[in-house]
Amino acid sequence: MNNLTNIIEGIVFASGEPVPVKFIIEKLGKSLKEINACVDELKKKYDDESGIQLLVFNGKLQFASNPKYKDSIAEVLIPIKEKEFTKTILECAAIIAYKQPITKPELEDIRRVNCDYAIKMLLDLQMIEPCGRKDAVGKPILYCTNDNFLKRFKLNSIAELPDYDELMSQIAELNNTLLAEDEEDTNYLYKKDVYVENASAVPPAEQQPAEPQPKKTEDGYDLPDFISDEDDIIKID
């Protein structure tokens, strides 16, 4: 693979999103013919048996996992995504329930993070719905909870929600539990090309092979490595 191919590979990998070929041409000052040659090289590298494949569509490039291995990939990644999904949904749903009607920018001001994904998921789950627009710059959409929200949390009405501070405290406790689970993951140590399950499984220092001690003369001086015995020393009176 030539250097340009490696650069394009890095660009597509680092993006995570579709990369327009025209941007690559413009920014790198290369021709379409040169880019296409590199794309052909990458397609050969990431063939049907590879875990990763290069997608080429609508003049864009993107890496994706091989559908052939989707079951095994999902088995590992879905629990990770569900853990993060739980934290995000709980926090956003609670804030919307107490502060409704609320806009996405207002929600983001409270959480201090982007909430596009959380809003989308809550809408997909039909736990919230648009309820108008705020009379402000840009006319942002207002969101509120609905009957499905009450059903999911087994509430007869919003009035049955616990105290806001209490609920946020419960969510914080849940997050601490999830963080503790994440810390357990750090018990897998990478040592000499082998993953060790926990720190206690690593042999203690005293069990490691002892380093060879230097040979000494009768007077207690260290012998150099190239001298095998004190008799080899030429003594000068």
CSV table of C-alpha atoms in Angstrom, one decimal:
chain,number,residue,atom,x,y,z
A,1,MET,CA,0.0,0.0,0.0
A,2,ASN,CA,1.3,3.4,-0.9
A,3,ASN,CA,1.5,6.4,1.4
A,4,LEU,CA,-1.7,8.0,0.0
A,5,THR,CA,-3.6,4.8,0.6
A,6,ASN,CA,-2.5,4.8,4.2
A,7,ILE,CA,-3.5,8.4,4.6
A,8,ILE,CA,-7.0,7.8,3.2
A,9,GLU,CA,-7.3,4.7,5.4
A,10,GLY,CA,-6.5,6.8,8.5
A,11,ILE,CA,-9.0,9.6,7.4
A,12,VAL,CA,-11.9,7.2,7.0
A,13,PHE,CA,-11.1,5.3,10.2
A,14,ALA,CA,-10.7,8.5,12.3
A,15,SER,CA,-13.9,10.0,11.0
A,16,GLY,CA,-16.3,7.2,11.9
A,17,GLU,CA,-18.8,8.9,9.6
A,18,PRO,CA,-19.1,8.9,5.7
A,19,VAL,CA,-16.3,10.9,4.2
A,20,PRO,CA,-17.0,12.7,0.9
A,21,VAL,CA,-14.4,11.8,-1.7
A,22,LYS,CA,-14.5,15.3,-3.1
A,23,PHE,CA,-13.2,16.6,0.3
A,24,ILE,CA,-10.3,14.2,0.1
A,25,ILE,CA,-9.5,15.4,-3.4
A,26,GLU,CA,-9.7,19.1,-2.5
A,27,LYS,CA,-7.8,18.9,0.8
A,28,LEU,CA,-5.0,16.5,-0.4
A,29,GLY,CA,-4.7,18.0,-3.9
A,30,LYS,CA,-5.1,14.6,-5.6
A,31,SER,CA,-6.9,13.5,-8.7
A,32,LEU,CA,-10.0,11.3,-8.7
A,33,LYS,CA,-8.0,8.6,-10.6
A,34,GLU,CA,-5.4,8.5,-7.7
A,35,ILE,CA,-8.1,8.3,-5.1
A,36,ASN,CA,-9.9,5.5,-6.9
A,37,ALA,CA,-6.6,3.5,-7.1
A,38,CYS,CA,-6.2,3.8,-3.4
A,39,VAL,CA,-9.9,2.8,-2.8
A,40,ASP,CA,-9.2,-0.4,-4.9
A,41,GLU,CA,-6.2,-1.1,-2.7
A,42,LEU,CA,-8.3,-0.7,0.5
A,43,LYS,CA,-11.0,-3.0,-0.9
A,44,LYS,CA,-8.4,-5.7,-1.5
A,45,LYS,CA,-7.1,-5.3,2.0
A,46,TYR,CA,-10.6,-5.4,3.6
A,47,ASP,CA,-12.0,-8.3,1.7
A,48,ASP,CA,-15.0,-10.5,2.4
A,49,GLU,CA,-13.2,-12.4,5.2
A,50,SER,CA,-12.0,-9.3,7.0
A,51,GLY,CA,-13.7,-8.1,10.1
A,52,ILE,CA,-13.9,-4.6,8.6
A,53,GLN,CA,-15.1,-3.6,5.2
A,54,LEU,CA,-14.9,-0.4,3.2
A,55,LEU,CA,-18.2,1.0,2.0
A,56,VAL,CA,-18.3,3.1,-1.1
A,57,PHE,CA,-21.6,4.9,-1.7
A,58,ASN,CA,-22.9,8.2,-3.1
A,59,GLY,CA,-19.3,9.5,-3.6
A,60,LYS,CA,-18.5,8.7,0.1
A,61,LEU,CA,-16.2,6.3,2.0
A,62,GLN,CA,-16.9,4.7,5.3
A,63,PHE,CA,-15.6,1.7,7.3
A,64,ALA,CA,-18.2,-0.8,8.7
A,65,SER,CA,-18.1,-4.1,10.4
A,66,ASN,CA,-18.5,-7.2,8.3
A,67,PRO,CA,-22.2,-8.4,8.4
A,68,LYS,CA,-20.8,-12.0,8.4
A,69,TYR,CA,-19.7,-11.5,12.0
A,70,LYS,CA,-22.6,-9.4,13.2
A,71,ASP,CA,-23.9,-11.9,15.9
A,72,SER,CA,-20.5,-12.1,17.6
A,73,ILE,CA,-19.9,-8.4,17.4
A,74,ALA,CA,-23.4,-7.7,18.8
A,75,GLU,CA,-22.9,-10.1,21.7
A,76,VAL,CA,-19.9,-8.0,22.9
A,77,LEU,CA,-21.0,-4.5,22.1
A,78,ILE,CA,-24.8,-4.5,22.8
A,79,PRO,CA,-24.3,-4.8,26.7
A,80,ILE,CA,-21.9,-1.9,26.5
A,81,LYS,CA,-24.3,0.3,24.6
A,82,GLU,CA,-27.2,-0.7,26.8
A,83,LYS,CA,-25.3,0.4,29.9
A,84,GLU,CA,-24.6,3.9,28.5
A,85,PHE,CA,-28.2,4.0,27.1
A,86,THR,CA,-29.6,3.4,30.6
A,87,LYS,CA,-27.7,6.2,32.2
A,88,THR,CA,-28.6,8.7,29.4
A,89,ILE,CA,-32.2,7.8,29.2
A,90,LEU,CA,-32.8,7.9,32.9
A,91,GLU,CA,-31.2,11.3,33.4
A,92,CYS,CA,-32.9,12.9,30.4
A,93,ALA,CA,-36.3,11.4,31.1
A,94,ALA,CA,-36.2,12.6,34.7
A,95,ILE,CA,-35.2,16.1,33.8
A,96,ILE,CA,-37.8,16.4,31.0
A,97,ALA,CA,-40.5,15.0,33.4
A,98,TYR,CA,-39.7,17.6,36.1
A,99,LYS,CA,-38.9,20.6,33.9
A,100,GLN,CA,-41.4,20.1,31.1
A,101,PRO,CA,-42.1,21.7,28.8
A,102,ILE,CA,-38.4,22.0,28.0
A,103,THR,CA,-36.2,22.5,24.9
A,104,LYS,CA,-33.2,20.5,23.9
A,105,PRO,CA,-30.8,23.5,24.5
A,106,GLU,CA,-32.3,23.8,28.0
A,107,LEU,CA,-31.8,20.1,28.6
A,108,GLU,CA,-28.2,20.3,27.4
A,109,ASP,CA,-27.6,23.3,29.7
A,110,ILE,CA,-28.6,21.1,32.7
A,111,ARG,CA,-26.7,18.0,31.6
A,112,ARG,CA,-23.7,19.8,30.2
A,113,VAL,CA,-23.5,17.3,27.3
A,114,ASN,CA,-25.1,17.0,23.8
A,115,CYS,CA,-28.5,15.4,24.0
A,116,ASP,CA,-29.3,14.7,20.4
A,117,TYR,CA,-29.1,11.0,20.8
A,118,ALA,CA,-31.1,10.9,24.0
A,119,ILE,CA,-33.9,13.0,22.6
A,120,LYS,CA,-34.0,10.7,19.5
A,121,MET,CA,-34.2,7.6,21.6
A,122,LEU,CA,-36.9,9.0,23.9
A,123,LEU,CA,-38.9,9.9,20.9
A,124,ASP,CA,-38.4,6.5,19.3
A,125,LEU,CA,-39.5,4.9,22.6
A,126,GLN,CA,-42.5,7.2,22.5
A,127,MET,CA,-41.8,8.4,26.1
A,128,ILE,CA,-41.7,12.1,25.1
A,129,GLU,CA,-43.3,14.1,22.4
A,130,PRO,CA,-43.1,17.7,20.9
A,131,CYS,CA,-45.6,20.0,22.5
A,132,GLY,CA,-45.0,23.3,20.8
A,133,ARG,CA,-42.2,25.8,20.2
A,134,LYS,CA,-40.7,28.2,22.7
A,135,ASP,CA,-41.1,31.9,22.0
A,136,ALA,CA,-37.3,32.5,21.7
A,137,VAL,CA,-34.6,32.9,19.1
A,138,GLY,CA,-34.9,30.0,16.6
A,139,LYS,CA,-38.3,28.8,18.0
A,140,PRO,CA,-36.8,25.6,19.6
A,141,ILE,CA,-39.1,22.7,20.0
A,142,LEU,CA,-40.6,22.1,23.5
A,143,TYR,CA,-40.8,18.5,24.8
A,144,CYS,CA,-43.0,16.9,27.4
A,145,THR,CA,-43.7,13.4,28.7
A,146,ASN,CA,-46.8,11.4,27.7
A,147,ASP,CA,-48.9,8.4,28.7
A,148,ASN,CA,-46.2,5.9,27.6
A,149,PHE,CA,-43.8,7.6,30.0
A,150,LEU,CA,-46.3,7.1,32.9
A,151,LYS,CA,-46.9,3.4,31.9
A,152,ARG,CA,-43.2,2.6,31.7
A,153,PHE,CA,-42.5,4.1,35.2
A,154,LYS,CA,-45.8,2.7,36.5
A,155,LEU,CA,-47.2,6.1,37.5
A,156,ASN,CA,-50.8,7.2,37.4
A,157,SER,CA,-49.8,10.8,36.9
A,158,ILE,CA,-46.8,13.1,36.9
A,159,ALA,CA,-47.8,14.1,40.4
A,160,GLU,CA,-46.7,10.7,41.6
A,161,LEU,CA,-43.1,11.4,40.7
A,162,PRO,CA,-40.7,11.4,43.7
A,163,ASP,CA,-38.9,14.5,44.8
A,164,TYR,CA,-36.6,15.8,42.1
A,165,ASP,CA,-33.5,15.8,44.3
A,166,GLU,CA,-34.3,12.3,45.5
A,167,LEU,CA,-34.7,11.0,42.0
A,168,MET,CA,-31.5,12.6,40.8
A,169,SER,CA,-29.8,11.1,43.8
A,170,GLN,CA,-31.1,7.6,42.9
A,171,ILE,CA,-29.8,8.1,39.3
A,172,ALA,CA,-26.4,9.2,40.7
A,173,GLU,CA,-26.3,6.0,42.8
A,174,LEU,CA,-27.1,4.0,39.6
A,175,ASN,CA,-24.3,5.8,37.8
A,176,ASN,CA,-21.9,5.0,40.6
A,177,THR,CA,-22.8,1.3,40.3
A,178,LEU,CA,-22.2,1.4,36.6
A,179,LEU,CA,-18.9,3.2,37.2
A,180,ALA,CA,-17.9,0.5,39.7
A,181,GLU,CA,-18.6,-2.1,37.0
A,182,ASP,CA,-16.4,-0.2,34.6
A,183,GLU,CA,-13.6,-0.2,37.2
A,184,GLU,CA,-13.8,-4.0,37.4
A,185,ASP,CA,-12.9,-4.0,33.7
A,186,THR,CA,-9.6,-2.4,34.5
A,187,ASN,CA,-8.6,-5.6,36.4
A,188,TYR,CA,-7.7,-7.0,33.0
A,189,LEU,CA,-4.0,-6.2,32.7
A,190,TYR,CA,-2.0,-6.4,29.5
A,191,LYS,CA,1.3,-8.0,30.4
A,192,LYS,CA,3.9,-9.4,27.9
A,193,ASP,CA,1.3,-10.0,25.2
A,194,VAL,CA,-1.1,-11.8,27.6
A,195,TYR,CA,-4.3,-10.4,29.1
A,196,VAL,CA,-4.4,-11.3,32.9
A,197,GLU,CA,-7.8,-11.4,34.5
A,198,ASN,CA,-6.8,-9.4,37.7
A,199,ALA,CA,-3.9,-7.9,39.4
A,200,SER,CA,-3.5,-10.8,41.9
A,201,ALA,CA,-3.0,-13.2,39.0
A,202,VAL,CA,0.2,-11.5,38.1
A,203,PRO,CA,3.1,-13.4,39.7
A,204,PRO,CA,4.7,-11.4,42.6
A,205,ALA,CA,8.1,-10.0,42.1
A,206,GLU,CA,9.7,-12.5,44.4
A,207,GLN,CA,8.5,-15.3,42.1
A,208,GLN,CA,10.0,-13.7,39.0
A,209,PRO,CA,13.3,-15.2,37.8
A,210,ALA,CA,16.1,-13.6,39.8
A,211,GLU,CA,18.6,-11.5,37.8
A,212,PRO,CA,22.1,-13.1,37.7
A,213,GLN,CA,24.4,-11.6,40.3
A,214,PRO,CA,27.8,-10.4,39.2
A,215,LYS,CA,30.8,-12.6,40.0
A,216,LYS,CA,33.1,-11.1,42.6
A,217,THR,CA,36.8,-11.5,43.5
A,218,GLU,CA,38.1,-12.5,46.9
A,219,ASP,CA,38.5,-8.9,47.7
A,220,GLY,CA,34.8,-8.2,47.0
A,221,TYR,CA,35.2,-6.5,43.6
A,222,ASP,CA,32.8,-7.2,40.7
A,223,LEU,CA,34.2,-9.3,37.8
A,224,PRO,CA,33.4,-8.0,34.3
A,225,ASP,CA,31.1,-10.3,32.2
A,226,PHE,CA,33.9,-11.2,29.8
A,227,ILE,CA,36.0,-12.7,32.6
A,228,SER,CA,34.7,-16.1,33.6
A,229,ASP,CA,36.9,-16.7,36.6
A,230,GLU,CA,39.2,-14.8,39.0
A,231,ASP,CA,42.1,-16.9,37.8
A,232,ASP,CA,41.9,-15.2,34.4
A,233,ILE,CA,42.9,-11.9,36.0
A,234,ILE,CA,46.5,-11.0,35.5
A,235,LYS,CA,47.7,-9.8,38.8
A,236,ILE,CA,50.2,-7.0,39.0
A,237,ASP,CA,52.3,-6.8,42.1
